[in-house]
Coordinates of C-alpha atoms and ligand atoms in Angstrom, one line a residue:
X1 CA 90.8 145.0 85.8
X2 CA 89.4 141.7 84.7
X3 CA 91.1 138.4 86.4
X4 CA 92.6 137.5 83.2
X5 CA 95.3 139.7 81.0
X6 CA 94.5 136.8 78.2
X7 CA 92.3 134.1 77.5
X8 CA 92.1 132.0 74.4
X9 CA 88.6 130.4 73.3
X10 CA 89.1 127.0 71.6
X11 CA 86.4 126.3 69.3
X12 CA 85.2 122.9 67.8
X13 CA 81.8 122.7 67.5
X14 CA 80.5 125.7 68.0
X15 CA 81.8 127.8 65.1
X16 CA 79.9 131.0 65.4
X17 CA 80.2 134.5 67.0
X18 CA 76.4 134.7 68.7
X19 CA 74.7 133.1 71.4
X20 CA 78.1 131.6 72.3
X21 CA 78.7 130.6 76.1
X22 CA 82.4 130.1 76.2
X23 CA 83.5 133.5 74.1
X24 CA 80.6 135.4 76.3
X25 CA 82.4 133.5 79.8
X26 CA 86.1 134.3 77.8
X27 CA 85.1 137.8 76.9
X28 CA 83.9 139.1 80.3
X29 CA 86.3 138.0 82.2
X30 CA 89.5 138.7 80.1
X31 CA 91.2 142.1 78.9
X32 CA 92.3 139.8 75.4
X33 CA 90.6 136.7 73.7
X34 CA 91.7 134.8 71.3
X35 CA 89.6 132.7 69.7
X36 CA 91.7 129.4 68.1
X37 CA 90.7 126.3 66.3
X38 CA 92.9 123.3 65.9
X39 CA 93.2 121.5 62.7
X40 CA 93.0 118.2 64.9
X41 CA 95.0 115.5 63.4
X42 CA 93.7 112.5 65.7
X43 CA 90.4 113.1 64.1
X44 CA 91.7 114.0 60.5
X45 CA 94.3 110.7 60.6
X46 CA 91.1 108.0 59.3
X47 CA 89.2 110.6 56.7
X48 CA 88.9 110.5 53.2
X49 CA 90.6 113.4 51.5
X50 CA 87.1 114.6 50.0
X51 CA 85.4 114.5 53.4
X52 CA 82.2 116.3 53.5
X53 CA 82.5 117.9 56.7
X54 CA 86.2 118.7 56.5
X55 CA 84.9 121.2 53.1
X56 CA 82.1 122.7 55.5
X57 CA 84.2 123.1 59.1
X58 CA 87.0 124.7 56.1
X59 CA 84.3 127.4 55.1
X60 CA 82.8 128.0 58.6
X61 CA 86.5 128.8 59.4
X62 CA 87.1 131.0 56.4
X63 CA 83.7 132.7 57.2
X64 CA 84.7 133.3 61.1
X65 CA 88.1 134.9 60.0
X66 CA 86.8 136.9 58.0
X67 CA 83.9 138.1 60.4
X68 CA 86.5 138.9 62.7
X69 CA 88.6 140.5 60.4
X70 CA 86.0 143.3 59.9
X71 CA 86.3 144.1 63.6
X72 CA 89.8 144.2 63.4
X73 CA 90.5 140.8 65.1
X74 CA 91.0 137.4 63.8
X75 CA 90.9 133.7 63.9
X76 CA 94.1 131.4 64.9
X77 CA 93.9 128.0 63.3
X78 CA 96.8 125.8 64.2
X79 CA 97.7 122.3 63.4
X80 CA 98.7 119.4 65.4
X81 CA 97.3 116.7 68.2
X82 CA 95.1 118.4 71.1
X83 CA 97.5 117.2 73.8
X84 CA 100.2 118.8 72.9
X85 CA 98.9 121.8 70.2
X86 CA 96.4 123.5 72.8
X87 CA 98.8 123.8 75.7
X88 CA 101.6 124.9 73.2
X89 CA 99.4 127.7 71.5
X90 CA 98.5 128.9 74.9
X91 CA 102.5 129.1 76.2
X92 CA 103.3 130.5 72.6
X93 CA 100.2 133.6 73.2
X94 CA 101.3 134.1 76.7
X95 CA 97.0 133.9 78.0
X96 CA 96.6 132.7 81.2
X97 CA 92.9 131.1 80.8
X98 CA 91.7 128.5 78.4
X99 CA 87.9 128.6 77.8
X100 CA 85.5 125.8 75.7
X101 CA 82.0 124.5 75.1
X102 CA 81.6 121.0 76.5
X103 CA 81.6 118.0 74.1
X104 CA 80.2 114.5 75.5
X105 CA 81.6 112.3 73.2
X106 CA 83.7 109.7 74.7
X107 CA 86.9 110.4 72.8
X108 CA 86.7 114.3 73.5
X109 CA 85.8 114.1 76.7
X110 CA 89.1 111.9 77.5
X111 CA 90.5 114.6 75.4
X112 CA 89.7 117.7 77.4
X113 CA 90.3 115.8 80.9
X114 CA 93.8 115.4 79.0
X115 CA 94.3 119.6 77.9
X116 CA 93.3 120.4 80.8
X117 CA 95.0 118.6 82.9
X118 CA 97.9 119.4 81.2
X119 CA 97.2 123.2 81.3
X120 CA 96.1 123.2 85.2
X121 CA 99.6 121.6 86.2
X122 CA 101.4 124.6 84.5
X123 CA 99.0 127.4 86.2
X124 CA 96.5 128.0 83.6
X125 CA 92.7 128.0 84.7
X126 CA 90.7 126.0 82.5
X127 CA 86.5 126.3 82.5
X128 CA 84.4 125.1 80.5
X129 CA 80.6 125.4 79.9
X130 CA 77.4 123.7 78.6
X131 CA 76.7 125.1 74.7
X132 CA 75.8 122.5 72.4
X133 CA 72.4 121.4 74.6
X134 CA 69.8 123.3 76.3
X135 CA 70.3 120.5 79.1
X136 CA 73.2 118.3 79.6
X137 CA 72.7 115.2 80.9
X138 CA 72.5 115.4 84.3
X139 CA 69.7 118.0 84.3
X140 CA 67.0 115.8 83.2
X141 CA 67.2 112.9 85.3
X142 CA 63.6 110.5 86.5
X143 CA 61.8 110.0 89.4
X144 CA 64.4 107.8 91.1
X145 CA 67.4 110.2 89.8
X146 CA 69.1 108.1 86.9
X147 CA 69.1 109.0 83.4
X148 CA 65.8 108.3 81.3
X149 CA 66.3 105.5 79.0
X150 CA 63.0 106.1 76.9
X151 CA 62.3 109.4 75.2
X152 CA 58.3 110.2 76.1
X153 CA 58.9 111.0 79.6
X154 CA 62.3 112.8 79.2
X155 CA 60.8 115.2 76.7
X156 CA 57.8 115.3 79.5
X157 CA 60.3 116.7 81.5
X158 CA 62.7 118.6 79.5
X159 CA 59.9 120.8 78.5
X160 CA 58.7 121.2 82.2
X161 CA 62.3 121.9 82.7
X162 CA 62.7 124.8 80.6
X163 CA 59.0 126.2 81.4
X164 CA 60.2 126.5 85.0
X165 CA 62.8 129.0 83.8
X166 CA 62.4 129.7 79.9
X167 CA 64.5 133.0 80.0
X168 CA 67.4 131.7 81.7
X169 CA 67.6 128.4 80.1
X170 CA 67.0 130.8 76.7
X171 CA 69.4 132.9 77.6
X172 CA 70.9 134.4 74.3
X173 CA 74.8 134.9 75.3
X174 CA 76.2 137.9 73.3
X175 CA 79.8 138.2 73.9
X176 CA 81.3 141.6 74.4
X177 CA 84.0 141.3 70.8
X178 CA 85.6 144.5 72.1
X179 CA 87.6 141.8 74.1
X180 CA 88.7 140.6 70.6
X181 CA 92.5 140.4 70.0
X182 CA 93.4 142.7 67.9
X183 CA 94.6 141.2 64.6
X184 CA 98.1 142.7 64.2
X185 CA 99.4 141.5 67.8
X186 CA 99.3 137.6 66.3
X187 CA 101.6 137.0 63.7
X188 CA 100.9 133.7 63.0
X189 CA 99.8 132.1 59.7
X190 CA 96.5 130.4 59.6
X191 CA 96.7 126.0 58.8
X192 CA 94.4 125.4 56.0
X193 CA 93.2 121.6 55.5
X194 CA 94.3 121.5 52.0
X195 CA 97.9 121.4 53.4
X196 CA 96.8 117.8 54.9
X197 CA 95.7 117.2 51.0
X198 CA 91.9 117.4 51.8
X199 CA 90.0 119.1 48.7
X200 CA 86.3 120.3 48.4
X201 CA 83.5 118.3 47.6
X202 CA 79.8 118.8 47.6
X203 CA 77.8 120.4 50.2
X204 CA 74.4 120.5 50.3
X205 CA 73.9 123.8 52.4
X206 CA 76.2 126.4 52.8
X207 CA 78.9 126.2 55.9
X208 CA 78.8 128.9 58.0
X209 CA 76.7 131.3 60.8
X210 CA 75.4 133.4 58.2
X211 CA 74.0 130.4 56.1
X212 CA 72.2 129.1 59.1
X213 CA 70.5 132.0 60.6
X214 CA 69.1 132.8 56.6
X215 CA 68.1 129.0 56.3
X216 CA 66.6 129.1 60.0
X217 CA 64.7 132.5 58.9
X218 CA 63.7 130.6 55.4
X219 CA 62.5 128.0 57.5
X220 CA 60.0 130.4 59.6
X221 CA 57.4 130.0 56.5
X222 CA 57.6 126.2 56.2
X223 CA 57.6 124.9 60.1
X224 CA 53.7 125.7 60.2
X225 CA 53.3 122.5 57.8
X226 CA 56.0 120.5 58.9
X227 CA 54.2 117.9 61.1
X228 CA 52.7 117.2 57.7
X229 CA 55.5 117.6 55.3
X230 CA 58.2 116.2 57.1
X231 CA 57.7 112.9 55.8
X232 CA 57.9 113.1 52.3
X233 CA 61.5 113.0 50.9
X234 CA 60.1 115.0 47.8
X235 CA 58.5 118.1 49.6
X236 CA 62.0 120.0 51.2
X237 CA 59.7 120.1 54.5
X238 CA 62.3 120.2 57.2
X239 CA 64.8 122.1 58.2
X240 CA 68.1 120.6 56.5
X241 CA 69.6 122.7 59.6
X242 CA 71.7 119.0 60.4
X243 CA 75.0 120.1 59.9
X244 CA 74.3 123.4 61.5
X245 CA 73.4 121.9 64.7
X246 CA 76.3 119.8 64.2
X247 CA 79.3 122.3 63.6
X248 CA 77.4 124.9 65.7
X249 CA 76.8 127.5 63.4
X250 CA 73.9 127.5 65.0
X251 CA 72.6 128.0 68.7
X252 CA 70.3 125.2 69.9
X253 CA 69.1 127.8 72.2
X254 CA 68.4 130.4 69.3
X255 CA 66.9 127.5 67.9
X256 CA 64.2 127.0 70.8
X257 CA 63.5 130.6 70.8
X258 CA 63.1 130.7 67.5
X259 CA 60.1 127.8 68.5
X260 CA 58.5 130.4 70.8
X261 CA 58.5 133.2 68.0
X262 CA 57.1 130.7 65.7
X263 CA 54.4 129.1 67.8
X264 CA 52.2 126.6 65.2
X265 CA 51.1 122.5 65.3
X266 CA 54.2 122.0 63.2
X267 CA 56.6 123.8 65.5
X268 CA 56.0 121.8 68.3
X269 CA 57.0 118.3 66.5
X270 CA 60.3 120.4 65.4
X271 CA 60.8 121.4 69.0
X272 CA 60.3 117.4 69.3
X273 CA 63.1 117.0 67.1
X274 CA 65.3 119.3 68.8
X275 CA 64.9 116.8 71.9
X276 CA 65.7 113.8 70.6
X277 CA 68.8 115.5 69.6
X278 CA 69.7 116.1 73.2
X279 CA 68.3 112.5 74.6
X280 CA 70.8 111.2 72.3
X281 CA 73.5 113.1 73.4
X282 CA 72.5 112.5 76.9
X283 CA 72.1 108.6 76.3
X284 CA 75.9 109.3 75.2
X285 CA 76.8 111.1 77.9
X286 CA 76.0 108.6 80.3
X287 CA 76.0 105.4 78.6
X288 CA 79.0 105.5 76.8
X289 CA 79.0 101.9 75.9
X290 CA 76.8 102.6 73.2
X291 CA 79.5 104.0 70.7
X292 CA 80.8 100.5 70.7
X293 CA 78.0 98.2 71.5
X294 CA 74.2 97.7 71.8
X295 CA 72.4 100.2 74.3
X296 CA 70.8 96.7 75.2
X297 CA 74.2 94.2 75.8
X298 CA 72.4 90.9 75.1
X299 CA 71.3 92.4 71.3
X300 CA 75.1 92.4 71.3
X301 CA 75.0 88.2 70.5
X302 CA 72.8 88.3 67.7
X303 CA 74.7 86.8 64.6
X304 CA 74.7 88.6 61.6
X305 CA 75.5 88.2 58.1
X306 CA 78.6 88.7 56.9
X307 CA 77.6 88.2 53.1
X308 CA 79.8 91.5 51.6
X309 CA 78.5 91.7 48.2
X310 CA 75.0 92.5 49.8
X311 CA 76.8 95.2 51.8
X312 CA 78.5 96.7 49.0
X313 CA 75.0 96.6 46.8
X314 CA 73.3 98.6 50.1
X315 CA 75.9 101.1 49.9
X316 CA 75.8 101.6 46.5
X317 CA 72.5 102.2 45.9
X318 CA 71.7 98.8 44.0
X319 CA 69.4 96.5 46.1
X320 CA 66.5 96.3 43.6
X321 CA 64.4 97.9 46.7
X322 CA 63.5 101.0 44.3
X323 CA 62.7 103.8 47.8
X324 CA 66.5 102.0 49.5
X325 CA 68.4 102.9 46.4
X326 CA 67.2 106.3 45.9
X327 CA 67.8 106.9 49.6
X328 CA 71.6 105.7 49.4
X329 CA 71.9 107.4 46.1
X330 CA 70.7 110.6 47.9
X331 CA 73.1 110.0 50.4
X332 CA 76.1 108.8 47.8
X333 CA 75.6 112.0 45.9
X334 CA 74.3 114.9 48.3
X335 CA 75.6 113.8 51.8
X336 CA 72.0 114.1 53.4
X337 CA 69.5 111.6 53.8
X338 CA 65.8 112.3 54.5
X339 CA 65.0 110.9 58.2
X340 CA 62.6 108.8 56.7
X341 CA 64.3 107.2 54.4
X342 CA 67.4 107.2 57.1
X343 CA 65.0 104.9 59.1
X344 CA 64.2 102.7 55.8
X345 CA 67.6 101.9 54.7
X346 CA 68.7 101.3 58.3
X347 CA 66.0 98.9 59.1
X348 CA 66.6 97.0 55.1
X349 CA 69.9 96.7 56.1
X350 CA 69.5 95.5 59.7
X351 CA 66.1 93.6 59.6
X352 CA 66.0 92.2 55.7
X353 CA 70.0 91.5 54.6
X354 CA 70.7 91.1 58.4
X355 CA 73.9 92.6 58.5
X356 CA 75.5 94.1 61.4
X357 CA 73.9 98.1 62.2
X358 CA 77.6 99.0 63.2
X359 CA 78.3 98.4 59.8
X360 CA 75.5 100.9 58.4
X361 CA 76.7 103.1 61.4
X362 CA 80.1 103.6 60.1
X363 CA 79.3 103.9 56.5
X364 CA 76.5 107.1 57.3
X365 CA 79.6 108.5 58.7
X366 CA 81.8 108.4 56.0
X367 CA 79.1 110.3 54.1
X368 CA 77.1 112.4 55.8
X369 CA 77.2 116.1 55.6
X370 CA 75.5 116.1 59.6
X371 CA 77.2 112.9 61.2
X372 CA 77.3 113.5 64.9
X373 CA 78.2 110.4 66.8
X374 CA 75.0 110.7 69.1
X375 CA 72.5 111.1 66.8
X376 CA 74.1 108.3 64.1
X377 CA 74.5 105.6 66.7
X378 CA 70.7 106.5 68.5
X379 CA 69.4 106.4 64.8
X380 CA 71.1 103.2 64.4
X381 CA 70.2 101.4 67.3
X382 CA 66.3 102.4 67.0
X383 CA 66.2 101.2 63.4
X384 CA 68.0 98.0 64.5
X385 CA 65.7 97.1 67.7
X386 CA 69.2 97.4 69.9
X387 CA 68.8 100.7 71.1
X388 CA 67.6 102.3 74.3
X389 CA 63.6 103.1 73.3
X390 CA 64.3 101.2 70.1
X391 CA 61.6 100.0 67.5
X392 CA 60.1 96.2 68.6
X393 CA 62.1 93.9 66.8
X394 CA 59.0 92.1 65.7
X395 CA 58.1 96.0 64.0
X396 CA 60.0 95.6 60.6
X397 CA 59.1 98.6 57.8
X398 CA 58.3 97.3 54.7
X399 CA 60.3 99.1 52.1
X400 CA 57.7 98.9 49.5
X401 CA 54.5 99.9 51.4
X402 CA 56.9 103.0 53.3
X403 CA 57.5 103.8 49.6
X404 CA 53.6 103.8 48.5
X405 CA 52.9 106.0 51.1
X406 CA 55.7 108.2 51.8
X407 CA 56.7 108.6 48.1
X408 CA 53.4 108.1 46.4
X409 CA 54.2 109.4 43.2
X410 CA 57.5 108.2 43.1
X411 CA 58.9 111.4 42.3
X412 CA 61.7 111.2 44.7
X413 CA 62.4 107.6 43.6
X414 CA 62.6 108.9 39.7
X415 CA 65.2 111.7 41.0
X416 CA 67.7 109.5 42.3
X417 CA 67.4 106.4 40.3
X418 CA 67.1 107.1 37.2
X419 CA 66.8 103.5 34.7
X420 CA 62.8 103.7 36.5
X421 CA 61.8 107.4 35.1
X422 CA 59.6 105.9 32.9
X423 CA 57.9 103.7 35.7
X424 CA 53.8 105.1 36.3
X425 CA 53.6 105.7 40.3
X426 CA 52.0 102.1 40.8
X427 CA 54.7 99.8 39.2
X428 CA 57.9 102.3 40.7
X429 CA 57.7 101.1 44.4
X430 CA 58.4 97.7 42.9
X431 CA 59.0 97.6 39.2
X432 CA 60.2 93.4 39.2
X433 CA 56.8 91.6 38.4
X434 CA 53.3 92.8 37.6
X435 CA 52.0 95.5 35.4
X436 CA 53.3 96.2 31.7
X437 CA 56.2 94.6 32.1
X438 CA 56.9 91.2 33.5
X439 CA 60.7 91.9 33.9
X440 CA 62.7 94.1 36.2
X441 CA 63.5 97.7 33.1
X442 CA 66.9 97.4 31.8
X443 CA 69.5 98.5 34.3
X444 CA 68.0 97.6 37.1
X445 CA 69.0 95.5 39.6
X446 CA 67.1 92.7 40.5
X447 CA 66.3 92.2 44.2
X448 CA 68.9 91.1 46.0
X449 CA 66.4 89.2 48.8
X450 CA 62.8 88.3 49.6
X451 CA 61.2 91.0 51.8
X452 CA 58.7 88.6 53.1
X453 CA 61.1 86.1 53.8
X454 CA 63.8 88.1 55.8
X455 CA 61.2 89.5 57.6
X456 CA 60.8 86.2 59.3
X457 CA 64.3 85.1 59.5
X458 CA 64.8 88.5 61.5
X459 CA 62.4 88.1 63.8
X460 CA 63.5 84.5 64.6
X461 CA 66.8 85.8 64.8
X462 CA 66.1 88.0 67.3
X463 CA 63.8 85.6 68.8
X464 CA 66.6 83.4 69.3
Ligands
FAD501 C1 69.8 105.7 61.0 C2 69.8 107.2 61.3 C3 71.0 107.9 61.3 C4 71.0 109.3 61.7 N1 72.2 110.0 61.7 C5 72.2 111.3 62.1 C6 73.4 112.0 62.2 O1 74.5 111.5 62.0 N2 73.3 113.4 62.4 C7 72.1 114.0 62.7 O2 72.1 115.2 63.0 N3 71.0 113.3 62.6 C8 70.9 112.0 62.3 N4 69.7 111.3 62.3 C9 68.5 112.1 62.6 C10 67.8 112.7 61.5 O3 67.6 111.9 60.4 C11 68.5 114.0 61.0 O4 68.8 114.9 62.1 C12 67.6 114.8 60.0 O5 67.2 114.0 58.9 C13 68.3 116.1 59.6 O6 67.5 116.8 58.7 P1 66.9 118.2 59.1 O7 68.0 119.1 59.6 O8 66.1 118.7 57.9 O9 65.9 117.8 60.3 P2 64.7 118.5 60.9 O10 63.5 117.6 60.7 O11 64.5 119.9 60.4 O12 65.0 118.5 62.5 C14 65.7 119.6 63.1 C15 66.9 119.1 63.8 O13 66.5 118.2 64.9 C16 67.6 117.2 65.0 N5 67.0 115.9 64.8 C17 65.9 115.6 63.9 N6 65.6 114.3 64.0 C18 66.4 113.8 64.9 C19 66.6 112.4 65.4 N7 65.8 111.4 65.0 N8 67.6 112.2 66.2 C20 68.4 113.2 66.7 N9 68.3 114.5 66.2 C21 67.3 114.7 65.4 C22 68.6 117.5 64.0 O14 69.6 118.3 64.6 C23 67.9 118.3 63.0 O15 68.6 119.2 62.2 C24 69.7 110.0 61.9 C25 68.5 109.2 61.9 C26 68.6 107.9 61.6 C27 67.3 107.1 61.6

């Protein structure tokens, strides 16, 4: 007899059915699991009706009940606030346990104290378990037993960390599904997000666990190259695994073994990736100031411009800055944003129209297929010298030579802004003055500032 007669499983961001900790913990110690996911209207209250990642979570969803389905079983999705929807759905199914994955934003962490508070006081046991992260927090700490603030020496030690005990730190968690509920003993109809009015939109990979494990296996024949691909927005030489990682469709920890099956130069700057993902989430974790605020508090008086028109022009794609506009148009039209070119835009909006990187922080988020709190605001801060491990101040990119170099032919920049097609690969990275023409090409905006010039202004700005 296993302690519990019935356990629910309440997913969020960890929408798969392998390599799962919480359904493996549910399923071996419960005779019944159901797994539920709640439609959670404190997050969906401030979204666009065509939100990005409302279409993919919709699909993972679709895919999981379906999955389920062919093993006789299925998915609950309910509707409602946390606080009062997860303790009600457990009453209504009669389960005496409550298992999740941890979470480390701020808002969901006060949100799980709050469930589970609630659930404890009326005799439910409530565990949850690390999923999301190879290492939370807490398990990488320096010398002196604080958090790292600067990356080198916590990926040091992250991967001297999991060397000391690679198999149980890899451990792939299969959960037994036998434990599954069968489908016919929950008469409930699944919530849909189209009842809240959201529609589909775009999506530039395709939701759902089966989707990532065929992108992570297309991915095997292009990781060998990627510390040299990676870089160039034209080449498709990462992953675009993002919103994977983000919905958890896919196991970071598959994802590390997949590193060790796939041992090359280029897999080892992946694996580096794969860090910095958890060194934000740990710089989250335990300095939770950041998701409103500098990592650094003094960046925090810096005075920035409030000039909204410039904004607007960023966001749209319209800056005269030929490799900035292709990148926001990227991100206008596909939801994903080459890293790269994420660090370009950030820094042209930060260092050369001087406008607040909360600003930029926010507008990502309405837009990106692969916004995660952690990695967004770490981004943001590097690009904007505020952050923990930050770019120098006095370090600003210059749009136009990134743009030579990264983009040399300018075929990315012809893609997504299309009145400079006719442009030769010289004259595209800056098509104002110089060459055939002595005149920005018809259609295009001219630039709305002086690289050179804000250049300057930042750094005294920051001086100051
Ligand atoms: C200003 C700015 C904002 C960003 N916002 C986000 C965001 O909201 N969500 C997000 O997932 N990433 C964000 N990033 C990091 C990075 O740009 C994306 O993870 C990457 O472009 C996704 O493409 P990929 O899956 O092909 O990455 P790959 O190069 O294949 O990398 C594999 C995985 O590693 C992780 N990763 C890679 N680079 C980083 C990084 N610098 N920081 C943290 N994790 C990383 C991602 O999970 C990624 O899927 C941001 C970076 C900047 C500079």
């Amino acid at each position: 007899m296993k302690p519990f007669q019935r356990s629910v499983v309440w997913l969020r961001r960890d929408l798969r059915l392998s390599d799962h900790r919480a359904l493996f913990e549910a399923c071996a110690a419960s005779e019944e699991v159901v797994p539920v996911f709640l439609i959670d209207e404190d997050i969906l209250d401030g979204l666009a009706k065509d939100n990005r990642q409302v279409h993919f979570i919709q699909g993972c969803l679709d895919e999981l009940d379906e999955r389920l389905k062919e093993r006789g079983s299925r998915l609950l999705v309910i509707r409602g606030r946390p606080k009062e929807a997860i303790p009600a759905v457990v009453s209504r199914l009669g389960a005496n346990a409550l298992f999740f994955n941890h979470d480390y934003e701020p808002a969901a962490k006060l949100r799980d104290q709050a469930v589970s508070k609630t659930l404890r006081a009326g005799g439910v046991t409530v565990q949850s378990f690390k999923d999301q992260v190879v290492f939370e927090s807490r398990e990488i700490l320096g010398g002196s037993g604080d958090p790292y603030k600067v990356f080198t020496p916590y990926s040091k030690n992250w991967l001297k960390t999991l060397e000391s005990a690679k198999d149980a730190h890899l451990r792939d968690y299969r959960p037994d599904l036998k434990r599954l509920v069968p489908a016919e003993k929950i008469r409930e109809k699944n919530a849909r997000f189209s009842e809240l009015g959201f529609v589909e939109s775009f999506l530039f990979v395709s939701p759902g666990e089966v989707a990532a494990k065929s992108l992570l296996k297309g991915f095997s024949k292009k990781i060998g190259a990627y510390h040299e691909q990676r870089d160039f927005p034209a080449i498709e030489g990462t992953s675009r695994l993002s919103p994977h990682f983000r919905f958890g469709t896919l196991s970071p920890r598959e994802a590390v073994r997949f590193c060790h099956e796939h041992f090359s130069p280029g897999t080892k700057v992946w694996l580096n990736e794969l860090i910095w993902r958890e060194f934000y989430q740990m710089i989250l974790d335990q300095y939770p100031h950041v998701e409103k605020g500098a990592f650094k508090p003094e960046f925090d008086r810096l005075k920035w411009s409030s000039n909204r028109s410039h904004f607007e022009a960023w966001c749209e794609g319209r800056t005269g800055y030929p490799i900035v506009d292709a990148a926001m148009r990227q991100l206008n039209q596909t939801g994903f944003m080459h890293n790269r070119l994420r660090m370009v835009a950030a820094m042209f909006l930060t260092k050369d129209l001087l406008i607040d990187w909360r600003e930029g922080e926010r507008y990502f988020a309405t837009q990106l297929l692969d916004h995660e709190l952690a990695a967004n605001n770490g981004g943001w801060q590097w690009s904007a010298s505020t952050g923990c491990d930050a770019q120098p101040y006095f370090r600003v990119m210059n749009p136009i030579s990134q743009s030579e170099r990264f983009d040399p032919e300018g075929e990315f920049i012809r893609k997504y802004v299309p009145e400079l097609k006719g442009l030769d690969s010289k004259r595209i990275h800056w098509p104002h003055e110089g060459g055939l023409f002595s005149s920005t090409p018809a259609g295009y905006p001219e630039p709305l500032v002086d690289h050179k010039t804000q250049r300057l202004k930042a750094i005294a700005m920051f001086k100051k």
